[in-house]
Short mmCIF file of C-alpha atoms in Angstrom, two decimals:
data_model
loop_
_atom_site.label_atom_id
_atom_site.label_comp_id
_atom_site.label_asym_id
_atom_site.label_seq_id
_atom_site.Cartn_x
_atom_site.Cartn_y
_atom_site.Cartn_z
CA MET A 1 0.00 0.00 0.00
CA ALA A 2 1.18 3.54 -0.66
CA ARG A 3 0.08 6.99 0.33
CA ALA A 4 0.14 10.27 -1.56
CA GLY A 5 -0.64 13.23 0.62
CA SER A 6 -3.14 11.91 3.13
CA GLU A 7 -5.18 9.80 0.72
CA TRP A 8 -5.16 6.01 0.55
CA ARG A 9 -4.02 4.71 -2.83
CA ARG A 10 -2.76 1.66 -4.69
CA SER A 11 -1.54 1.48 -8.26
CA ARG A 12 -3.82 -1.24 -9.64
CA ILE A 13 -6.81 -3.32 -8.60
CA GLY A 14 -7.28 -6.51 -10.57
CA HIS A 15 -9.66 -9.41 -10.64
CA PHE A 16 -9.03 -12.20 -8.15
CA ILE A 17 -9.75 -15.47 -9.93
CA GLY A 18 -8.71 -18.96 -8.89
CA GLY A 19 -6.46 -17.63 -6.15
CA ALA A 20 -4.47 -15.24 -8.39
CA TRP A 21 -4.66 -11.58 -9.35
CA ALA A 22 -5.33 -10.86 -13.00
CA GLY A 23 -6.23 -8.04 -15.32
CA ALA A 24 -9.32 -7.96 -17.49
CA GLY A 25 -9.13 -10.26 -20.48
CA SER A 26 -9.65 -7.21 -22.69
CA GLY A 27 -6.81 -5.35 -20.99
CA ARG A 28 -9.11 -2.42 -20.21
CA THR A 29 -9.07 -0.46 -16.94
CA TYR A 30 -10.98 2.43 -15.42
CA PRO A 31 -10.02 4.99 -12.74
CA ASP A 32 -11.25 4.57 -9.15
CA ARG A 33 -11.76 8.19 -8.03
CA SER A 34 -12.15 9.69 -4.58
CA PRO A 35 -15.58 11.30 -4.14
CA TRP A 36 -13.98 13.93 -1.91
CA SER A 37 -10.89 15.00 -3.88
CA GLY A 38 -11.62 13.58 -7.33
CA GLU A 39 -8.13 12.10 -7.42
CA VAL A 40 -7.49 8.73 -9.01
CA LEU A 41 -6.89 6.17 -6.28
CA ALA A 42 -6.20 3.19 -8.53
CA GLU A 43 -6.58 1.81 -12.02
CA VAL A 44 -9.14 -1.00 -11.89
CA ALA A 45 -9.67 -3.99 -14.15
CA ALA A 46 -12.70 -3.33 -16.37
CA GLY A 47 -14.11 -6.83 -16.60
CA ASP A 48 -16.78 -8.25 -18.87
CA ALA A 49 -18.83 -11.42 -19.25
CA ASP A 50 -15.78 -13.45 -20.29
CA ASP A 51 -14.01 -12.53 -17.05
CA ALA A 52 -17.14 -13.45 -15.10
CA GLU A 53 -17.22 -16.85 -16.83
CA ARG A 54 -13.59 -17.49 -15.83
CA ALA A 55 -14.46 -16.66 -12.23
CA ILE A 56 -17.53 -18.90 -12.29
CA THR A 57 -15.48 -21.80 -13.67
CA ALA A 58 -12.85 -21.32 -10.96
CA ALA A 59 -15.52 -21.23 -8.26
CA HIS A 60 -17.14 -24.39 -9.62
CA ALA A 61 -13.79 -26.21 -9.66
CA ALA A 62 -13.06 -25.19 -6.05
CA PHE A 63 -16.46 -26.25 -4.69
CA PRO A 64 -15.84 -29.98 -4.11
CA GLY A 65 -12.68 -29.36 -2.12
CA TRP A 66 -13.94 -26.44 -0.03
CA SER A 67 -17.30 -28.01 0.79
CA ALA A 68 -15.65 -31.27 1.88
CA LEU A 69 -13.21 -29.70 4.34
CA PRO A 70 -13.76 -30.58 8.02
CA PRO A 71 -15.61 -27.87 9.96
CA ALA A 72 -12.53 -27.07 12.02
CA ARG A 73 -10.59 -26.22 8.88
CA ARG A 74 -13.29 -23.88 7.58
CA GLN A 75 -13.67 -22.31 11.01
CA GLN A 76 -9.97 -21.50 11.17
CA VAL A 77 -10.17 -19.49 7.96
CA PHE A 78 -12.83 -17.17 9.34
CA LEU A 79 -11.21 -16.73 12.75
CA ARG A 80 -7.88 -15.95 11.12
CA ALA A 81 -9.53 -13.53 8.68
CA ALA A 82 -11.17 -11.67 11.58
CA ASP A 83 -7.78 -11.16 13.21
CA LEU A 84 -6.18 -10.04 9.96
CA LEU A 85 -8.93 -7.54 9.18
CA SER A 86 -8.87 -6.15 12.70
CA ALA A 87 -5.09 -5.70 12.51
CA ARG A 88 -5.50 -3.54 9.39
CA HIS A 89 -7.82 -1.14 11.25
CA ASP A 90 -6.27 2.20 10.28
CA GLU A 91 -5.59 1.20 6.68
CA VAL A 92 -9.17 0.00 6.20
CA LEU A 93 -10.64 3.22 7.62
CA ASP A 94 -8.38 5.26 5.34
CA ALA A 95 -9.47 3.24 2.32
CA LEU A 96 -13.16 3.58 3.17
CA ALA A 97 -12.79 7.35 3.53
CA ALA A 98 -10.85 7.70 0.28
CA GLU A 99 -12.91 5.37 -1.88
CA THR A 100 -16.48 5.94 -0.63
CA GLY A 101 -16.34 9.18 1.40
CA CYS A 102 -17.03 7.22 4.57
CA GLY A 103 -16.38 9.18 7.77
CA ARG A 104 -14.59 7.86 10.81
CA HIS A 105 -17.69 6.89 12.77
CA PHE A 106 -19.37 4.90 10.03
CA GLY A 107 -16.03 3.38 9.09
CA GLU A 108 -15.72 2.05 12.63
CA VAL A 109 -19.28 0.72 12.38
CA GLN A 110 -18.45 -1.10 9.15
CA LEU A 111 -15.18 -2.53 10.40
CA GLY A 112 -16.71 -3.66 13.70
CA PHE A 113 -19.55 -5.37 11.86
CA ALA A 114 -17.17 -7.10 9.45
CA VAL A 115 -14.98 -8.50 12.22
CA LYS A 116 -18.04 -9.76 14.12
CA LEU A 117 -19.39 -11.20 10.89
CA LEU A 118 -16.27 -13.28 10.35
CA ARG A 119 -16.17 -14.52 13.94
CA GLN A 120 -19.83 -15.46 13.89
CA ALA A 121 -19.44 -17.12 10.48
CA ALA A 122 -16.79 -19.34 12.06
CA GLN A 123 -19.47 -21.22 13.97
CA LEU A 124 -21.64 -21.97 10.93
CA PRO A 125 -19.64 -25.06 9.89
CA TYR A 126 -20.67 -26.61 13.23
CA GLN A 127 -24.36 -25.87 12.94
CA PRO A 128 -26.71 -28.86 12.58
CA THR A 129 -27.19 -29.68 8.93
CA GLY A 130 -30.48 -31.55 9.19
CA SER A 131 -33.10 -33.24 11.31
CA LEU A 132 -34.72 -36.63 11.76
CA LEU A 133 -38.32 -36.88 10.56
CA PRO A 134 -40.97 -39.31 11.71
CA SER A 135 -42.25 -41.67 9.02
CA ASP A 136 -45.46 -43.69 8.87
CA VAL A 137 -43.69 -46.34 6.79
CA ALA A 138 -42.46 -49.04 9.15
CA GLY A 139 -38.70 -49.58 9.00
CA THR A 140 -38.02 -46.21 7.28
CA HIS A 141 -35.77 -43.62 8.86
CA ALA A 142 -36.22 -40.20 7.25
CA MET A 143 -33.95 -37.16 7.36
CA ALA A 144 -34.04 -33.59 6.08
CA VAL A 145 -30.45 -32.73 5.21
CA ARG A 146 -29.05 -29.34 4.23
CA ARG A 147 -26.17 -29.28 1.78
CA PRO A 148 -24.33 -26.39 0.11
CA VAL A 149 -25.67 -25.40 -3.30
CA GLY A 150 -22.39 -24.79 -5.14
CA VAL A 151 -21.49 -21.45 -6.71
CA VAL A 152 -23.17 -18.31 -5.33
CA GLY A 153 -23.11 -15.02 -7.23
CA ALA A 154 -22.86 -11.98 -4.94
CA ILE A 155 -23.59 -8.43 -6.15
CA ALA A 156 -22.80 -5.73 -3.59
CA PRO A 157 -23.19 -1.92 -3.50
CA TRP A 158 -20.75 0.88 -2.71
CA ASN A 159 -22.44 2.68 0.17
CA ALA A 160 -21.44 0.32 3.00
CA SER A 161 -18.94 -1.49 0.84
CA LEU A 162 -17.02 -3.43 3.50
CA THR A 163 -20.11 -4.52 5.42
CA LEU A 164 -22.38 -5.36 2.52
CA SER A 165 -19.79 -7.25 0.47
CA GLY A 166 -18.82 -9.16 3.61
CA ARG A 167 -22.45 -10.00 4.28
CA ALA A 168 -22.85 -11.17 0.67
CA ILE A 169 -20.00 -13.70 0.89
CA ALA A 170 -19.51 -14.80 4.52
CA GLY A 171 -22.65 -16.88 5.00
CA PRO A 172 -22.44 -18.69 1.66
CA LEU A 173 -18.73 -19.45 2.16
CA ALA A 174 -19.14 -20.66 5.74
CA LEU A 175 -21.86 -23.07 4.61
CA GLY A 176 -19.43 -24.64 2.13
CA ASN A 177 -20.38 -22.78 -1.06
CA THR A 178 -17.97 -20.95 -3.30
CA VAL A 179 -18.57 -17.35 -4.39
CA VAL A 180 -18.12 -14.97 -7.30
CA LEU A 181 -18.31 -11.42 -5.95
CA LYS A 182 -19.10 -8.43 -8.15
CA PRO A 183 -18.42 -5.27 -6.13
CA SER A 184 -19.68 -1.86 -7.16
CA GLU A 185 -17.54 0.05 -9.62
CA GLU A 186 -17.48 2.79 -6.95
CA ALA A 187 -15.87 0.49 -4.36
CA PRO A 188 -13.71 -2.10 -6.11
CA TYR A 189 -11.19 -2.22 -3.29
CA THR A 190 -13.14 -1.91 -0.02
CA GLY A 191 -16.02 -3.92 -1.48
CA GLY A 192 -13.95 -6.48 -3.36
CA ALA A 193 -10.18 -6.74 -3.50
CA LEU A 194 -9.78 -6.16 0.25
CA TRP A 195 -11.97 -9.17 1.03
CA ALA A 196 -9.93 -11.29 -1.40
CA GLU A 197 -6.69 -10.18 0.25
CA VAL A 198 -7.86 -10.94 3.77
CA LEU A 199 -9.51 -14.30 3.09
CA HIS A 200 -6.69 -15.52 0.86
CA GLU A 201 -4.12 -14.68 3.54
CA ALA A 202 -6.34 -16.42 6.09
CA GLY A 203 -6.07 -19.67 4.14
CA LEU A 204 -9.21 -19.76 2.01
CA PRO A 205 -8.47 -22.21 -0.82
CA ALA A 206 -7.89 -20.88 -4.32
CA GLY A 207 -11.14 -20.40 -6.20
CA ALA A 208 -13.42 -20.41 -3.17
CA LEU A 209 -13.78 -16.62 -3.45
CA ASN A 210 -13.41 -14.85 -6.78
CA VAL A 211 -13.77 -11.10 -7.37
CA VAL A 212 -14.53 -9.54 -10.75
CA THR A 213 -14.65 -5.76 -11.21
CA HIS A 214 -16.14 -3.68 -14.03
CA ALA A 215 -16.23 -0.13 -15.35
CA PRO A 216 -19.13 2.26 -14.69
CA GLY A 217 -22.22 1.34 -16.66
CA GLU A 218 -20.98 -2.18 -17.43
CA ALA A 219 -22.40 -4.20 -14.54
CA GLY A 220 -25.07 -5.76 -16.72
CA GLY A 221 -22.74 -8.03 -18.64
CA LEU A 222 -21.32 -9.59 -15.48
CA ALA A 223 -24.72 -9.97 -13.85
CA ASP A 224 -26.16 -11.54 -17.00
CA ALA A 225 -23.30 -14.05 -17.07
CA MET A 226 -24.08 -15.07 -13.48
CA LEU A 227 -27.77 -15.37 -14.25
CA ALA A 228 -27.29 -17.41 -17.40
CA SER A 229 -24.61 -19.78 -16.11
CA PRO A 230 -26.00 -23.15 -14.99
CA LEU A 231 -23.05 -23.39 -12.60
CA VAL A 232 -24.33 -20.46 -10.51
CA LYS A 233 -27.04 -21.79 -8.19
CA ARG A 234 -27.94 -18.69 -6.16
CA ILE A 235 -27.54 -14.94 -6.47
CA ASN A 236 -27.75 -12.32 -3.76
CA PHE A 237 -28.09 -8.63 -4.54
CA THR A 238 -28.15 -5.46 -2.46
CA GLY A 239 -29.08 -2.27 -4.29
CA SER A 240 -31.92 -0.26 -5.74
CA THR A 241 -35.43 -1.57 -6.32
CA PRO A 242 -35.42 -0.84 -10.10
CA THR A 243 -32.20 -2.82 -10.56
CA GLY A 244 -33.41 -5.59 -8.26
CA ARG A 245 -36.64 -5.90 -10.21
CA ARG A 246 -34.75 -6.30 -13.49
CA LEU A 247 -32.48 -8.87 -11.88
CA ALA A 248 -35.41 -10.85 -10.50
CA GLU A 249 -37.18 -10.83 -13.86
CA LYS A 250 -34.12 -12.27 -15.57
CA ALA A 251 -33.54 -14.78 -12.76
CA GLY A 252 -37.09 -16.00 -13.17
CA ARG A 253 -36.41 -16.95 -16.78
CA HIS A 254 -33.61 -19.20 -15.51
CA LEU A 255 -35.57 -20.45 -12.46
CA LYS A 256 -32.72 -19.14 -10.33
CA ARG A 257 -33.31 -18.22 -6.70
CA VAL A 258 -32.23 -14.75 -5.62
CA VAL A 259 -32.00 -12.90 -2.31
CA LEU A 260 -32.82 -9.22 -2.76
CA GLN A 261 -32.29 -6.37 -0.32
CA LEU A 262 -33.54 -3.27 -2.06
CA SER A 263 -34.49 0.37 -1.48
CA GLY A 264 -36.01 1.83 1.66
CA GLN A 265 -38.07 4.94 2.27
CA ASN A 266 -37.97 4.36 5.98
CA PRO A 267 -40.40 6.04 8.41
CA LEU A 268 -39.53 7.20 11.92
CA ILE A 269 -42.61 7.80 14.09
CA VAL A 270 -42.45 10.08 17.14
CA THR A 271 -45.42 9.76 19.47
CA ARG A 272 -46.77 12.58 21.61
CA ASP A 273 -45.33 11.10 24.83
CA ALA A 274 -41.79 10.58 23.48
CA ASP A 275 -38.78 12.09 25.22
CA LEU A 276 -38.05 15.10 23.03
CA ALA A 277 -34.27 15.12 23.46
CA HIS A 278 -33.97 11.42 22.70
CA ALA A 279 -36.26 11.72 19.69
CA VAL A 280 -34.11 14.51 18.22
CA ASP A 281 -30.90 12.58 18.90
CA ALA A 282 -32.27 9.41 17.32
CA ALA A 283 -33.67 11.19 14.28
CA THR A 284 -30.44 13.11 13.68
CA TYR A 285 -28.36 9.96 13.66
CA GLY A 286 -30.92 7.92 11.74
CA ALA A 287 -31.34 10.48 8.98
CA PHE A 288 -27.78 11.70 8.48
CA VAL A 289 -25.32 8.92 9.36
CA HIS A 290 -22.94 8.38 6.40
CA GLN A 291 -24.59 11.46 4.81
CA GLY A 292 -27.86 9.57 4.47
CA GLN A 293 -26.33 7.00 2.13
CA VAL A 294 -27.55 3.97 4.07
CA CYS A 295 -30.53 1.92 2.93
CA MET A 296 -31.96 2.02 6.47
CA CYS A 297 -31.76 5.80 6.97
CA ALA A 298 -34.91 7.61 8.08
CA ARG A 299 -36.40 9.34 5.05
CA ARG A 300 -39.76 10.36 6.57
CA ILE A 301 -40.41 11.51 10.13
CA TYR A 302 -44.00 11.56 11.39
CA VAL A 303 -44.56 13.44 14.66
CA GLU A 304 -47.81 13.62 16.60
CA ARG A 305 -49.01 17.23 16.74
CA PRO A 306 -48.59 17.91 20.47
CA LEU A 307 -44.83 17.40 20.01
CA ALA A 308 -44.46 18.38 16.36
CA ASP A 309 -43.49 22.05 16.63
CA ALA A 310 -40.92 21.56 19.38
CA PHE A 311 -39.41 18.51 17.68
CA THR A 312 -39.21 20.11 14.26
CA GLU A 313 -37.57 23.28 15.57
CA ARG A 314 -34.91 21.41 17.55
CA PHE A 315 -34.30 18.81 14.87
CA ALA A 316 -33.81 21.39 12.11
CA ALA A 317 -31.51 23.44 14.31
CA ARG A 318 -29.40 20.34 15.02
CA ALA A 319 -29.23 19.42 11.34
CA ALA A 320 -28.05 22.92 10.42
CA THR A 321 -25.02 22.60 12.70
CA LEU A 322 -23.73 19.19 11.62
CA PRO A 323 -20.09 19.47 10.47
CA THR A 324 -19.76 18.95 6.71
CA GLY A 325 -16.64 18.27 4.69
CA ASP A 326 -13.57 16.04 4.51
CA PRO A 327 -14.43 12.46 5.57
CA ARG A 328 -10.90 12.01 6.92
CA ASN A 329 -11.59 14.63 9.60
CA PRO A 330 -12.92 12.76 12.67
CA ALA A 331 -15.25 15.68 13.43
CA THR A 332 -17.04 15.45 10.07
CA VAL A 333 -20.59 14.10 10.17
CA VAL A 334 -21.71 14.81 6.61
CA GLY A 335 -19.06 13.95 4.05
CA PRO A 336 -19.25 13.90 0.25
CA VAL A 337 -21.97 12.08 -1.63
CA ILE A 338 -20.63 9.37 -3.89
CA ASP A 339 -20.47 11.27 -7.19
CA GLU A 340 -21.63 14.30 -9.19
CA TRP A 341 -24.71 12.47 -10.47
CA ALA A 342 -25.88 11.79 -6.89
CA LEU A 343 -25.30 15.42 -5.96
CA ALA A 344 -27.27 16.66 -8.96
CA LEU A 345 -30.16 14.29 -8.21
CA LEU A 346 -30.40 15.50 -4.61
CA ASP A 347 -30.38 19.11 -5.72
CA ARG A 348 -33.01 18.51 -8.40
CA ARG A 349 -35.40 16.69 -6.08
CA VAL A 350 -35.13 19.28 -3.32
CA ARG A 351 -35.67 22.09 -5.83
CA GLU A 352 -38.70 20.32 -7.26
CA ALA A 353 -40.20 19.84 -3.78
CA VAL A 354 -39.73 23.54 -3.03
CA GLN A 355 -41.37 24.52 -6.32
CA LEU A 356 -44.35 22.38 -5.31
CA GLY A 357 -44.65 24.16 -1.95
CA ALA A 358 -42.19 22.49 0.42
CA ARG A 359 -40.31 24.51 3.01
CA VAL A 360 -36.57 24.09 3.62
CA LEU A 361 -35.92 24.15 7.38
CA ALA A 362 -32.21 23.34 7.15
CA GLY A 363 -29.68 22.83 4.36
CA GLY A 364 -31.00 22.66 0.83
CA VAL A 365 -28.03 24.26 -0.93
CA PRO A 366 -25.29 22.01 -2.40
CA ARG A 367 -21.73 22.41 -1.14
CA PRO A 368 -19.90 20.26 -3.72
CA PRO A 369 -18.90 17.53 -3.34
CA CYS A 370 -21.17 17.51 -0.28
CA TYR A 371 -24.85 18.07 0.23
CA PRO A 372 -25.59 19.43 3.71
CA ALA A 373 -28.03 17.84 6.13
CA THR A 374 -31.41 18.98 4.83
CA VAL A 375 -34.82 19.03 6.53
CA LEU A 376 -37.99 19.62 4.51
CA ALA A 377 -41.56 20.25 5.65
CA ASP A 378 -44.89 20.56 3.82
CA VAL A 379 -43.70 18.25 1.06
CA PRO A 380 -46.62 17.35 -1.23
CA ASP A 381 -47.19 13.71 -2.08
CA GLU A 382 -46.58 14.29 -5.77
CA ALA A 383 -42.98 15.40 -5.19
CA GLU A 384 -40.38 12.84 -6.27
CA ILE A 385 -38.71 13.04 -2.89
CA ALA A 386 -41.94 11.86 -1.25
CA GLN A 387 -42.44 8.89 -3.54
CA GLY A 388 -39.28 6.82 -3.38
CA GLU A 389 -35.81 6.49 -1.95
CA THR A 390 -33.64 9.59 -2.18
CA PHE A 391 -30.15 8.41 -1.27
CA GLY A 392 -28.60 11.28 0.63
CA PRO A 393 -28.86 13.56 3.69
CA VAL A 394 -32.43 14.76 3.07
CA VAL A 395 -35.38 13.98 5.34
CA VAL A 396 -39.04 15.01 5.31
CA VAL A 397 -40.82 15.94 8.56
CA GLU A 398 -44.61 15.82 8.80
CA ALA A 399 -47.02 16.49 11.68
CA VAL A 400 -49.81 13.93 12.08
CA ASP A 401 -52.96 13.88 14.20
CA SER A 402 -52.30 10.48 15.74
CA ALA A 403 -49.98 7.49 15.81
CA ASP A 404 -52.61 5.63 13.79
CA ALA A 405 -52.33 8.29 11.10
CA ALA A 406 -48.54 7.95 11.17
CA VAL A 407 -48.79 4.19 10.62
CA ALA A 408 -51.20 4.72 7.74
CA ARG A 409 -48.87 7.27 6.13
CA ALA A 410 -45.89 4.98 6.64
CA ASN A 411 -47.64 1.98 5.12
CA ALA A 412 -48.78 3.92 2.05
CA SER A 413 -45.30 3.51 0.56
CA ASP A 414 -44.50 0.68 -1.86
CA LEU A 415 -41.27 0.16 0.09
CA GLY A 416 -40.96 -1.68 3.39
CA LEU A 417 -37.38 -2.12 4.55
CA ALA A 418 -36.99 -0.55 8.01
CA ALA A 419 -39.00 1.62 10.40
CA SER A 420 -38.73 2.92 13.93
CA VAL A 421 -40.96 4.26 16.68
CA ILE A 422 -39.88 6.65 19.44
CA THR A 423 -42.37 6.55 22.29
CA GLY A 424 -42.73 6.95 26.04
CA ASP A 425 -44.63 3.66 26.22
CA PRO A 426 -42.65 0.68 24.80
CA ARG A 427 -45.76 -1.54 24.85
CA HIS A 428 -47.57 0.98 22.65
CA GLY A 429 -44.48 1.01 20.44
CA LEU A 430 -44.64 -2.76 20.01
CA LYS A 431 -48.30 -2.54 19.03
CA LEU A 432 -47.45 0.06 16.40
CA ALA A 433 -44.54 -2.09 15.21
CA SER A 434 -46.87 -5.02 14.61
CA ARG A 435 -48.91 -2.86 12.23
CA LEU A 436 -46.02 -1.41 10.24
CA ASP A 437 -45.39 -2.98 6.83
CA ALA A 438 -41.63 -3.28 7.22
CA GLY A 439 -39.20 -6.15 7.46
CA ILE A 440 -37.38 -4.43 10.34
CA VAL A 441 -38.84 -2.27 13.12
CA HIS A 442 -36.96 -0.74 16.06
CA VAL A 443 -38.86 0.66 19.05
CA ASN A 444 -37.15 3.52 20.88
CA ASP A 445 -34.28 3.52 18.43
CA GLN A 446 -33.65 4.89 14.96
CA PRO A 447 -33.76 2.57 11.93
CA VAL A 448 -30.04 2.22 11.14
CA ASN A 449 -29.18 -1.00 12.95
CA ASP A 450 -27.70 -4.31 11.91
CA GLU A 451 -26.02 -7.33 13.49
CA PRO A 452 -24.48 -10.25 11.59
CA HIS A 453 -26.91 -12.86 12.92
CA MET A 454 -30.15 -10.91 12.55
CA PRO A 455 -32.76 -11.55 9.79
CA PHE A 456 -32.06 -8.48 7.68
CA GLY A 457 -34.42 -7.77 4.80
CA GLY A 458 -37.58 -6.03 3.69
CA VAL A 459 -41.08 -6.60 2.42
CA LYS A 460 -43.07 -5.23 -0.53
CA ASP A 461 -40.74 -3.57 -3.05
CA SER A 462 -37.83 -3.61 -0.62
CA GLY A 463 -36.99 -7.18 -1.58
CA TRP A 464 -37.35 -10.78 -0.49
CA GLY A 465 -35.30 -13.27 1.47
CA ARG A 466 -33.17 -12.51 4.49
CA PHE A 467 -29.50 -11.84 5.00
CA GLY A 468 -28.03 -12.71 8.39
CA LEU A 469 -25.88 -15.65 9.45
CA GLY A 470 -28.66 -17.05 11.61
CA PHE A 471 -30.78 -17.47 8.47
CA ALA A 472 -28.12 -18.08 5.82
CA ALA A 473 -28.84 -21.81 5.59
CA GLU A 474 -32.40 -21.08 4.45
CA GLU A 475 -31.09 -19.06 1.51
CA PHE A 476 -27.79 -20.71 0.56
CA SER A 477 -28.29 -24.43 1.03
CA GLU A 478 -30.49 -27.08 -0.54
CA LEU A 479 -32.81 -29.15 1.63
CA GLN A 480 -32.69 -32.81 0.68
CA TRP A 481 -35.07 -35.53 1.91
CA VAL A 482 -33.14 -38.74 2.55
CA THR A 483 -34.51 -42.09 3.76
CA VAL A 484 -32.84 -45.31 4.76
CA ARG A 485 -34.55 -48.62 5.62
CA ASP A 486 -33.39 -51.13 8.17
CA GLN A 487 -35.42 -53.98 6.66
CA ASP A 488 -36.75 -55.15 3.32
CA ARG A 489 -40.03 -53.66 2.21
CA GLU A 490 -42.96 -55.48 0.65
CA TYR A 491 -44.33 -53.99 -2.57
CA PRO A 492 -47.77 -54.58 -4.10
CA PHE A 493 -46.37 -55.90 -7.41
#
């Protein structure tokens, strides 16, 4: 690794296929640029479908050996990888800041999650792989046995690159599958090559994990290769709902199972008896952590009227003071958004909302490459920002007559990833949670939470299936019915 100034860099990032680093078959590369400085951090292999096919073939060849290893051997890989990743603490945080604009706090969150993920994955090889089933056929002993599926295709985003790529590969690998990982073009190192480095050094056999990178706008060829290949048995994807829908449609033509974690337009409900200070603290973190570029971030805040004015005033004032700028500065809360397109989209949607009658209570003016923490009120339903996920530090606040009205407003969305309720009565909060159409609900907390073993995923247009090591076997193994008889059986003919 090398440094220039205070920015993490490396000269090249290649594919990792069959245990070796390689360039794209075409020889093409693209520049990996810092969203903060615009500087080129590395030249990255610009892969295509042929490169993906090479990776799939390598993963398929490695599957028999990796899946047959004793559980102790597989466990050692993950425990060793956890130690190696932890030891690279400062370097990883620097790389996350440089490549994805990730500030110190969220970098620590990602790294802590990834280390826990590896250590928890280390116990998966020892989990029960089946169960005995009662049979009405005398002399028959029946079993339901889980077995690894083979090659898993993993498609991960840039926004929490270390965490989400780790989540995409750890469960499948620990269960004995092999993986082809396609990281985002915005995070080829922290979402791809870094994982290959760590797991390879930890002793993962060649071919068990393969990483293929691609230039901007060229993800489709790699994804199509994974979908079409009969060697790829499962695909998991984290990203936007429009992309996930296209992926699912194509997967359906191949009868290929997919796990999808998609967009969120996540509501945070504040009831009239909530502690005001805690509600403001929770909403500030939940809306603006990692400059709002987290799928779980609060996008809509519904406050019961008796508390609405006081909450809105204090929340907007807090948002207006959040430090904005260089993600390498530990004091920064709101760093750069990922690219110029994201910045332009935020600006356009806020401007449109204002033209339709919305009021800007904080922020609302771009500070390239950042967009400041922005609070909007009186946003009409026809505004784009009210209809879907806007990936950035912008949140809408709305006063409601009752908690029931808040639930109704929350459930009106087509999306259902995460939600939260801040209330003075936790039992009331649980009742509201049971009525919210969301895959994840947190009572007396904000919506940005995750743990490696939890069933992470959404409902409605936020996806299907669940990530989480505690549920990985349901998604990344096949269930086989096996019987054995201890005596001959009589047949009718």
